[in-house]
Amino acid sequence: AWDEAQSTIQRALDLDPNLVDALWYMAEWQGVIAGNTDLGLEYTARARRLDPYSPSIPIVTSWVLMTGGRFAEAEPYMRALAAMDPGNLDAQQGLITILGLTGRADEATEFVESALATQPQPYPPTLAAHLARAGHVERAREILASAVARKESGGSVPASGIAAAYAALGDIEEALDWLERSFANEGGVYYLRSYDFAPLAGEPRFQALWDRVGLYGHHWALDMAVETRAGGG
């Protein structure tokens, strides 16, 4: 199915190489489905040359970079999105994660305060995941517990978001339980290559879902683990 999707996008580009929407789709396909971040960025660069003021530029480019684990490179695009749309919740949460994972806890805290003040309540479990990555574990667990309670009482809370929060907190088995629940009851998610699920890479239950989605290659977090072991050895 993913091959067919790529072929469809490529046919559109063959007919019109300057079709910006098709370039965005191909960028996402390469970065999120195939795991080829560099090639995905080539397509975003082509789209940028054709439509330099499009608000989609920072969205898609930061998505491709963060999906590939390249957080520092994603920061200027996420900041551009925040500047274009100060109330953008994705930009706020993305910057919390970027600052947290690049070792700037104090800056991350500023964005945490902004997010908590401006995001609608009840808070989504994805916010808990971002807070956990920025080191705000206690607040993250409070938000996650509230989200789980709403879910179990029949509320509209995505199981995948709860899984991401548990993963960010290092609760691997709980994360896998909720991710499997997402696939069993809600259709699952295709973006397993996302940083949201990096802590689950290498787990057999996660690999089974990866194979079920049909993603190419493996999660980039596995390469980082190998590099870490090599550097420490």
mmCIF file of N, CA, C and O in Angstrom, residues 85 136 181 210:
data_model
loop_
_atom_site.group_PDB
_atom_site.id
_atom_site.type_symbol
_atom_site.label_atom_id
_atom_site.label_comp_id
_atom_site.label_asym_id
_atom_site.label_seq_id
_atom_site.Cartn_x
_atom_site.Cartn_y
_atom_site.Cartn_z
ATOM 1 N N ASP A 85 2.334 31.767 14.028
ATOM 2 C CA ASP A 85 1.073 31.470 14.724
ATOM 3 C C ASP A 85 1.379 31.280 16.207
ATOM 4 O O ASP A 85 1.587 30.154 16.666
ATOM 5 N N HIS A 136 9.768 17.659 33.311
ATOM 6 C CA HIS A 136 8.674 18.001 34.223
ATOM 7 C C HIS A 136 7.826 16.745 34.463
ATOM 8 O O HIS A 136 6.666 16.660 34.052
ATOM 9 N N ARG A 181 -3.590 -1.198 22.244
ATOM 10 C CA ARG A 181 -5.006 -0.847 22.376
ATOM 11 C C ARG A 181 -5.426 0.120 21.271
ATOM 12 O O ARG A 181 -6.539 0.024 20.737
ATOM 13 N N TRP A 210 5.116 -2.292 14.098
ATOM 14 C CA TRP A 210 5.879 -1.693 12.986
ATOM 15 C C TRP A 210 5.683 -2.514 11.711
ATOM 16 O O TRP A 210 5.405 -1.966 10.634
#
